[in-house]
PDB file of C-alpha atoms in Angstrom:
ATOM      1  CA  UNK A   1     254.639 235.992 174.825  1.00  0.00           C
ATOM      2  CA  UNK A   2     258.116 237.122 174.394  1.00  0.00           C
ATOM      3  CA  UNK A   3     259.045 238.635 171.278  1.00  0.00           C
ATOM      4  CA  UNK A   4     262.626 236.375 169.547  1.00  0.00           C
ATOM      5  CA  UNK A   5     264.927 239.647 168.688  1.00  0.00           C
ATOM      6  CA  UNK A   6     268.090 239.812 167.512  1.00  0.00           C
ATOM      7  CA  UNK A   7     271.019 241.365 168.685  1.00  0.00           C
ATOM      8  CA  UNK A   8     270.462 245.320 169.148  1.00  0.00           C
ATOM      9  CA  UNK A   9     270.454 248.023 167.333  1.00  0.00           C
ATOM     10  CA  UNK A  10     267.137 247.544 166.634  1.00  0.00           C
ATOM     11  CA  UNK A  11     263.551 249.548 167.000  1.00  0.00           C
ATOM     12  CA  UNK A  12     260.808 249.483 169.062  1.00  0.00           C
ATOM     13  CA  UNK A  13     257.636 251.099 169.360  1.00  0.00           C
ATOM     14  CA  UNK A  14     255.966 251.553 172.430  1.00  0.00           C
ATOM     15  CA  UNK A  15     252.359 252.100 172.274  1.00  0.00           C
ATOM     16  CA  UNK A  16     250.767 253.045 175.964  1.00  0.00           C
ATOM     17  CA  UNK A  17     247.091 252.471 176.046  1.00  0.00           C
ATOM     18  CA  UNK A  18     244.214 252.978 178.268  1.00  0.00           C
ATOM     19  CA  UNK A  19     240.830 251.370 176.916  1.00  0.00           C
ATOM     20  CA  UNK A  20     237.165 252.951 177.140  1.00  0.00           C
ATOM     21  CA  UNK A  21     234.721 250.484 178.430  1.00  0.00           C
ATOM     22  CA  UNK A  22     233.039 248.043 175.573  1.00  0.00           C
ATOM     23  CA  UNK A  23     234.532 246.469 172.443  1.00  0.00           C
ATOM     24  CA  UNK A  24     233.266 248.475 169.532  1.00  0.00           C
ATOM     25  CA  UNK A  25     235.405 246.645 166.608  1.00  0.00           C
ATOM     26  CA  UNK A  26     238.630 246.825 168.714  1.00  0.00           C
ATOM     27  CA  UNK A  27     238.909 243.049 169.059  1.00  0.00           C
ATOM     28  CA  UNK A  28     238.689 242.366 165.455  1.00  0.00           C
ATOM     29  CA  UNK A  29     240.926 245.407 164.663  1.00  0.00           C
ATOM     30  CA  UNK A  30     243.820 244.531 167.036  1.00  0.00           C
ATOM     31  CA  UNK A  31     243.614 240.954 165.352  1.00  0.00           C
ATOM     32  CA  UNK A  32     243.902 242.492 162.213  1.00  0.00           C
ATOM     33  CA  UNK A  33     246.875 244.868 162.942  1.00  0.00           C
ATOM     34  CA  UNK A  34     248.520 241.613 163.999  1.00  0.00           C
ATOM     35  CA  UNK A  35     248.370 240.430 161.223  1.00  0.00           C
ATOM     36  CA  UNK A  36     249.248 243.185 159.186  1.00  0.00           C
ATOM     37  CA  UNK A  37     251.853 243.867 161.363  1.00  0.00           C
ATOM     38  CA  UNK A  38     253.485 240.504 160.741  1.00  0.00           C
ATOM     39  CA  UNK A  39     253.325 240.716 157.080  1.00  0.00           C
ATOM     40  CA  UNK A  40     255.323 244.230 156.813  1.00  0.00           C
ATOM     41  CA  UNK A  41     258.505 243.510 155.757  1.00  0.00           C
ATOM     42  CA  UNK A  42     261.087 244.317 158.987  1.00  0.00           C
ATOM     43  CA  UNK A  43     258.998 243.465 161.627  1.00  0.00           C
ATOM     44  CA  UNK A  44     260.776 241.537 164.255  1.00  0.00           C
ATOM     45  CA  UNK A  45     257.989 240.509 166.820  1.00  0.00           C
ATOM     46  CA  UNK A  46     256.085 242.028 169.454  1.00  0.00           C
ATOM     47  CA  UNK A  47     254.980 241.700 172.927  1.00  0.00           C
ATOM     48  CA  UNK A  48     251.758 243.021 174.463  1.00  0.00           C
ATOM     49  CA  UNK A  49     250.396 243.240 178.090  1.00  0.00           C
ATOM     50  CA  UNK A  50     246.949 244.537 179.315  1.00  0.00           C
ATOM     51  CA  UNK A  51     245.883 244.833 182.739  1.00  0.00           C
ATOM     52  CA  UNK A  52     242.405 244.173 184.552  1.00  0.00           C
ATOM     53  CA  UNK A  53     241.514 248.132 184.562  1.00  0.00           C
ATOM     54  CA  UNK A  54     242.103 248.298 180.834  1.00  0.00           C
ATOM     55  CA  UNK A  55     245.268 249.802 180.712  1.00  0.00           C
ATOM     56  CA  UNK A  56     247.985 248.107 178.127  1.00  0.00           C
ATOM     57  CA  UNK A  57     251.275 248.023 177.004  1.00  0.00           C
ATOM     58  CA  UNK A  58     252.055 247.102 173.461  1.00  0.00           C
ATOM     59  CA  UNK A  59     255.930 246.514 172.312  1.00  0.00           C
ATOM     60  CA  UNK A  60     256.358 245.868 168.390  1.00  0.00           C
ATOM     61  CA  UNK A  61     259.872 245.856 166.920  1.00  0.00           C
ATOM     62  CA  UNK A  62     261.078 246.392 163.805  1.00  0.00           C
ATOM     63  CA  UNK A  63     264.375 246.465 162.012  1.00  0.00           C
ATOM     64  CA  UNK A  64     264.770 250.021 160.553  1.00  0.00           C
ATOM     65  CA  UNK A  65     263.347 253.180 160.879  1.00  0.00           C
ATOM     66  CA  UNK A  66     262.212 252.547 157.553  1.00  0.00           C
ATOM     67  CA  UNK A  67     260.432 249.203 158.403  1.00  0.00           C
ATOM     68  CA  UNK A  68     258.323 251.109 160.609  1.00  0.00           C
ATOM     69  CA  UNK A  69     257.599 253.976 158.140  1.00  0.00           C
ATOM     70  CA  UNK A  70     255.822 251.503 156.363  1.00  0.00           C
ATOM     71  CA  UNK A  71     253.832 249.809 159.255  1.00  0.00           C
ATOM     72  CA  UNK A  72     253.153 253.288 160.310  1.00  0.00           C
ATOM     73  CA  UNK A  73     251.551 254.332 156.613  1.00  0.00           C
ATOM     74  CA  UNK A  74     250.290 251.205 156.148  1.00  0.00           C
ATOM     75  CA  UNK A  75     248.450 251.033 159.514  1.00  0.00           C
ATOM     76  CA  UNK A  76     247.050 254.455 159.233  1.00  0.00           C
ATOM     77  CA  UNK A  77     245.664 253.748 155.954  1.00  0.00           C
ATOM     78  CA  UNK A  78     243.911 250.798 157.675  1.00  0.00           C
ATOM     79  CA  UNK A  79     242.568 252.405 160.511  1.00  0.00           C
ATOM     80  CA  UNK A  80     241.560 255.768 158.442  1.00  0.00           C
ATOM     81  CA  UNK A  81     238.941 253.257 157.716  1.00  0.00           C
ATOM     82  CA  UNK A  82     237.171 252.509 160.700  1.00  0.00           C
ATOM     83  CA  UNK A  83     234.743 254.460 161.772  1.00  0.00           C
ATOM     84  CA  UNK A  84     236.223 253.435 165.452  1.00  0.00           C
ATOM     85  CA  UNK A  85     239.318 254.756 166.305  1.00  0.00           C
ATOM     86  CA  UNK A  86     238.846 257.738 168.882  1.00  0.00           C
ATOM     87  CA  UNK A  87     236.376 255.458 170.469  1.00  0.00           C
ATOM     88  CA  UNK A  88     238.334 252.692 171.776  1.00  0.00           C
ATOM     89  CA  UNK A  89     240.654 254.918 173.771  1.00  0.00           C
ATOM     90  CA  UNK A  90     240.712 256.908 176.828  1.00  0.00           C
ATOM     91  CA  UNK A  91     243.816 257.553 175.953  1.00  0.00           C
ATOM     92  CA  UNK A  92     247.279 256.788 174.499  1.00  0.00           C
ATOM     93  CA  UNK A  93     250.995 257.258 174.262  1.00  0.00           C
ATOM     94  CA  UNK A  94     253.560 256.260 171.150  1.00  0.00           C
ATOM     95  CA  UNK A  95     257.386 256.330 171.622  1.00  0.00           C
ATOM     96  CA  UNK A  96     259.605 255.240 169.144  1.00  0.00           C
ATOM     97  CA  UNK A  97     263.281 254.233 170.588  1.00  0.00           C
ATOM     98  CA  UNK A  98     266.288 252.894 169.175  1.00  0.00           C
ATOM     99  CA  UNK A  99     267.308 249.349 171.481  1.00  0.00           C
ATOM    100  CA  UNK A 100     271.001 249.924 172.172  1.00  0.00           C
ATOM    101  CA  UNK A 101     271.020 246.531 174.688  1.00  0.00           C
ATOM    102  CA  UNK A 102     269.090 243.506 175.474  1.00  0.00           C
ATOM    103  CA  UNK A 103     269.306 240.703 177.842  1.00  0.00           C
ATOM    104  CA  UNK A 104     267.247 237.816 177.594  1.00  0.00           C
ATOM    105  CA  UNK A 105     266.372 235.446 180.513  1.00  0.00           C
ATOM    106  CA  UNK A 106     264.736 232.062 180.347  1.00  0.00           C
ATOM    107  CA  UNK A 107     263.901 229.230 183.076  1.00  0.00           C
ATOM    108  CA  UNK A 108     265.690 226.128 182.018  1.00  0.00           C
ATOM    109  CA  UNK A 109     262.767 224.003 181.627  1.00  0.00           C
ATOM    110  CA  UNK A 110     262.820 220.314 182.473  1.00  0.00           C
ATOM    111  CA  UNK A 111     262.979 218.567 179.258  1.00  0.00           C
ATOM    112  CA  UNK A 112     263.371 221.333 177.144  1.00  0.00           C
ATOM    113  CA  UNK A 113     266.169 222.887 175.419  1.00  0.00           C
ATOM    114  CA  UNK A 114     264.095 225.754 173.998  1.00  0.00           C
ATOM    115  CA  UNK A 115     265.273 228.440 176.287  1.00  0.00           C
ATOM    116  CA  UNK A 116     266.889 231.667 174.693  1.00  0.00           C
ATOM    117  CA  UNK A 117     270.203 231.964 176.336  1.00  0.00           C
TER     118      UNK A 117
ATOM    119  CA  UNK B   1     248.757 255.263 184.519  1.00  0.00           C
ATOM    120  CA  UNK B   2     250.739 257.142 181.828  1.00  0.00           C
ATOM    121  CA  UNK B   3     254.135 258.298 182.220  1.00  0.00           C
ATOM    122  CA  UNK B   4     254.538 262.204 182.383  1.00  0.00           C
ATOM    123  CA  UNK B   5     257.677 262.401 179.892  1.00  0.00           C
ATOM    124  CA  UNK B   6     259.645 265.532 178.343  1.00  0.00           C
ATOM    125  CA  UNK B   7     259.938 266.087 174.620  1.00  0.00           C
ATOM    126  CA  UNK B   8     262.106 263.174 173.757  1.00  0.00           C
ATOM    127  CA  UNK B   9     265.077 262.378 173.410  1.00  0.00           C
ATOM    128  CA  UNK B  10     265.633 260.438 176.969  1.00  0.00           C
ATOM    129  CA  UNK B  11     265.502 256.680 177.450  1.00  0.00           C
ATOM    130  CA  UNK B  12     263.272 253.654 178.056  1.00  0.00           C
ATOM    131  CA  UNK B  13     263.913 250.600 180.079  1.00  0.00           C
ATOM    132  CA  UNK B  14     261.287 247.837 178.571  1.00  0.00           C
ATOM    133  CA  UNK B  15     261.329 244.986 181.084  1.00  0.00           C
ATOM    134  CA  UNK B  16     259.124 242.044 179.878  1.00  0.00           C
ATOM    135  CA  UNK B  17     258.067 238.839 182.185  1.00  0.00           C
ATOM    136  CA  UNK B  18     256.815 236.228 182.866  1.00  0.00           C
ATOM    137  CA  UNK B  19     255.373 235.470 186.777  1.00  0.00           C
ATOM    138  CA  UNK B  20     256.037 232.268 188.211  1.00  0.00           C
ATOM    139  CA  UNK B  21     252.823 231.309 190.034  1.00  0.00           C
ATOM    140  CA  UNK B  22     252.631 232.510 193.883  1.00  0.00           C
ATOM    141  CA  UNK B  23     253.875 235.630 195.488  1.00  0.00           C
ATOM    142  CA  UNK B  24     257.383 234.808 197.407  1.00  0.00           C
ATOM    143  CA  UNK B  25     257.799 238.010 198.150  1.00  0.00           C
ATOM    144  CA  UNK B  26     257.326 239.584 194.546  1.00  0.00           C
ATOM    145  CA  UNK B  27     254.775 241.763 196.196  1.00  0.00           C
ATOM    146  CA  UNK B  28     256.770 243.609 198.293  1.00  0.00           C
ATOM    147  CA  UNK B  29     259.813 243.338 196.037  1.00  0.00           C
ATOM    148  CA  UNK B  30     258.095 245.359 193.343  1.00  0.00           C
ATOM    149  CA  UNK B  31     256.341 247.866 195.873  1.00  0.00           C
ATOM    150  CA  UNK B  32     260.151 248.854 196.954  1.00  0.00           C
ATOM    151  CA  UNK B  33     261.445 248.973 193.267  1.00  0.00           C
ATOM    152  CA  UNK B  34     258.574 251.257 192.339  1.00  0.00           C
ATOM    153  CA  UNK B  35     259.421 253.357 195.639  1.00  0.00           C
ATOM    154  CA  UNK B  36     263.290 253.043 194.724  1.00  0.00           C
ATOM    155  CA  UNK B  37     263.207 254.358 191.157  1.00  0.00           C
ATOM    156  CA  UNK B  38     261.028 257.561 191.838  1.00  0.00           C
ATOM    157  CA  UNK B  39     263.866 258.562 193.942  1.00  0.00           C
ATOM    158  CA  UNK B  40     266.503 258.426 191.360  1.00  0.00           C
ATOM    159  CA  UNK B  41     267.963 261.109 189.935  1.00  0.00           C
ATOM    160  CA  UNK B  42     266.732 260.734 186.552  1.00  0.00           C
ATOM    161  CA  UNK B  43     263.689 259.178 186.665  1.00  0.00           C
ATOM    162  CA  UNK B  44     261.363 260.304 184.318  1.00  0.00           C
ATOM    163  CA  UNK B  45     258.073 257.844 185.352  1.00  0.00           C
ATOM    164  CA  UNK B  46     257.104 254.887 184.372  1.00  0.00           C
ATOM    165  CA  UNK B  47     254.085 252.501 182.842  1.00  0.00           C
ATOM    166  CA  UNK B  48     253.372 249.300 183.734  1.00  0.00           C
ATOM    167  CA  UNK B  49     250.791 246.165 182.498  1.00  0.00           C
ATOM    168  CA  UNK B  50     250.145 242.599 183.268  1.00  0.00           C
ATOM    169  CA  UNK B  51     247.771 239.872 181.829  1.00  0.00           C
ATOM    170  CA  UNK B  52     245.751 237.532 183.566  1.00  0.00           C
ATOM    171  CA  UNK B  53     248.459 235.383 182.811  1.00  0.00           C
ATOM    172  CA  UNK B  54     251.411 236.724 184.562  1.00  0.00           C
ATOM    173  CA  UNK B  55     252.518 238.161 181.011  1.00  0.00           C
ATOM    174  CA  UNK B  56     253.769 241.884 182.115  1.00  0.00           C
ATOM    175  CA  UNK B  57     255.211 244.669 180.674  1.00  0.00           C
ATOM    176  CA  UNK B  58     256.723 247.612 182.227  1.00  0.00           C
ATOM    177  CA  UNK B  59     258.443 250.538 180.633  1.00  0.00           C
ATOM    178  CA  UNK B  60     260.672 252.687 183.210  1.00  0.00           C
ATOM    179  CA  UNK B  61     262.036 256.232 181.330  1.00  0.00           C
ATOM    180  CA  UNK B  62     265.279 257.796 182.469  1.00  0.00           C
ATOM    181  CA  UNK B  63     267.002 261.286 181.326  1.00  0.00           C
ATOM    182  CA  UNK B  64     269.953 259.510 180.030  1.00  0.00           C
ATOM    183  CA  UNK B  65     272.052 256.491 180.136  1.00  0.00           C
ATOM    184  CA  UNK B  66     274.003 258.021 183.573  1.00  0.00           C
ATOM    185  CA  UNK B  67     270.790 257.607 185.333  1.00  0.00           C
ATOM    186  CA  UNK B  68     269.971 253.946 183.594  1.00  0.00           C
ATOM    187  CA  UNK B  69     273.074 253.145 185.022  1.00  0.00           C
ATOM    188  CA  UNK B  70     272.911 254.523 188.728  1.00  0.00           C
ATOM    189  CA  UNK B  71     269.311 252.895 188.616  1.00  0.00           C
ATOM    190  CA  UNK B  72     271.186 249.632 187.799  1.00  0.00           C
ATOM    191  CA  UNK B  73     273.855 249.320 190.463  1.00  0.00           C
ATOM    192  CA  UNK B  74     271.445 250.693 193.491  1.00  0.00           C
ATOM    193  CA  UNK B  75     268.560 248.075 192.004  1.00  0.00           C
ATOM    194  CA  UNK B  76     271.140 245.243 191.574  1.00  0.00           C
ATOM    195  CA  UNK B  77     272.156 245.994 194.966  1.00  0.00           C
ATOM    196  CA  UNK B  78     268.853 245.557 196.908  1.00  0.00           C
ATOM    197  CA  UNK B  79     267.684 242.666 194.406  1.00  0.00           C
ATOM    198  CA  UNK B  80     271.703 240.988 195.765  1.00  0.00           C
ATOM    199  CA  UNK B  81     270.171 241.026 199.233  1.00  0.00           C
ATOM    200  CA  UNK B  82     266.977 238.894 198.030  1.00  0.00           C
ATOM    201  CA  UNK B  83     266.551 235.604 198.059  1.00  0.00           C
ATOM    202  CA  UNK B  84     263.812 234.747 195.675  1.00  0.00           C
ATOM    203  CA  UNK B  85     265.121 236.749 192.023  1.00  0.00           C
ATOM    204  CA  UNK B  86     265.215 232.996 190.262  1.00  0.00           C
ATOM    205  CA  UNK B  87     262.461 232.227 191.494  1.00  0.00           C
ATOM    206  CA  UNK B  88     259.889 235.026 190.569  1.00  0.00           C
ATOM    207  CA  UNK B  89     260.400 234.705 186.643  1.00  0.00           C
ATOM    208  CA  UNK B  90     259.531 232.186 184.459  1.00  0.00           C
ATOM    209  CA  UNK B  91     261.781 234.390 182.006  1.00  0.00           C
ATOM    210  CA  UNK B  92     262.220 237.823 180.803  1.00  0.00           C
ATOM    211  CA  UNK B  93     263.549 240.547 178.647  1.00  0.00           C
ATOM    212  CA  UNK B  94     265.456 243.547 179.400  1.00  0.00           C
ATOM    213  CA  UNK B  95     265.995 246.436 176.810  1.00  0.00           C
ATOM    214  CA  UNK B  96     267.700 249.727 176.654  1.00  0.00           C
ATOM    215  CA  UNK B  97     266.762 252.106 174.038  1.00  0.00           C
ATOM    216  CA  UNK B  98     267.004 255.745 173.109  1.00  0.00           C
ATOM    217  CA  UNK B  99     263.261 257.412 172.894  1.00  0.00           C
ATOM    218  CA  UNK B 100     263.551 259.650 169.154  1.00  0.00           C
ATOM    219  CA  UNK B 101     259.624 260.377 168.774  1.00  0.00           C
ATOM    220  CA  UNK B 102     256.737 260.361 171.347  1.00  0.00           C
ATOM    221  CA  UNK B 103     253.269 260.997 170.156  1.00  0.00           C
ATOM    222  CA  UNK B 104     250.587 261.803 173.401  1.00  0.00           C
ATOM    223  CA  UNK B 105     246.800 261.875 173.114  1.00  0.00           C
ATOM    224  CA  UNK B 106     244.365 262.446 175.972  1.00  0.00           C
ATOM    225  CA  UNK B 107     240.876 262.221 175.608  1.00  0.00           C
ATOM    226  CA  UNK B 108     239.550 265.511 176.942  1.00  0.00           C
ATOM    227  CA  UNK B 109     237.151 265.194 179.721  1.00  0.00           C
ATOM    228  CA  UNK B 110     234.102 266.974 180.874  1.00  0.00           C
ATOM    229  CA  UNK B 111     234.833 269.373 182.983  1.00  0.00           C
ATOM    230  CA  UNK B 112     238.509 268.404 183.074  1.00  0.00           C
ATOM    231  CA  UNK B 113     241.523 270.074 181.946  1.00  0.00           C
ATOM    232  CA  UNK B 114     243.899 267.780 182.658  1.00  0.00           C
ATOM    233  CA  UNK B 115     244.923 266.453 179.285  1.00  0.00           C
ATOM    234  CA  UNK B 116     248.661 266.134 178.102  1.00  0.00           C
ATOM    235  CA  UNK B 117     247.687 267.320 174.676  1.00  0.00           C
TER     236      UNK B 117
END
């Protein structure tokens, strides 16, 4: 699902992922951070991809470098309570980048005037 | 497969899609791309993920905006002499941004050294 930003400068924070084998909590823990994440105040939407082998790409974006100071505190309070954590990965890489430009493409679709621009 | 990027700063490409159903020649497309980028000056690596339902992610990381930009014009330029670009993509986002902070974490493995740290 594509995430509905506005016009840059935004953030975004690109979390690189490989999963270890077996759930262990992550399901319900990703569907909590969700959450979480879409209560914080300056979060703008995210999009997430994971591939057959495990490996995923998770894009959130936020408003402010401050907006994701708070996710970020927030978050790590939350997770500095599972017992999980260094379980569910294999391992794991987080950028955080400033979005200078964006273009956004959508298929006309018949009947349906929902298309970003 | 993780991206093997400097201390930041440098930039990130995020290109998200959405697959149309059927291959037309995205196969073959993306095989070149891939093959294209990792002989641009500049090119730093990239990551790349995709859902079960066409949903896809991939990241591309450059030294600086020069080499986003020479990236642009030679990938334009082969993409100009394809046929099927409309039709591969149900829709998609393109963003530029400016990497600040990257975080790395490995799991160590038996007998293997190989971690980023």
């Amino acid at each position: 699902m594509f995430a509905n930003t506005p016009e840059p400068p935004y953030w975004a924070v690109i979390f690189s992922n490989q999963r270890t084998a077996g759930d262990a909590g992550y399901g319900d823990m990703a569907a909590r951070m969700v959450e979480l994440a879409g209560e914080q105040p300056g979060f703008l939407g995210a999009e997430s991809a994971r591939d057959g082998d495990g490996f995923g790409i998770t894009v959130s974006y936020w408003a402010s470098e401050e907006a994701i100071a708070g996710w970020k505190a927030n978050a790590e309070h939350r997770l500095a309570q599972q017992q999980g954590f260094a379980s569910w990965y294999a391992g794991f890489a987080l950028r955080v980048a400033k979005v200078e430009r964006a273009k956004v493409w959508q298929r006309p679709e018949q009947g349906d005037a929902a298309g970003q621009g």
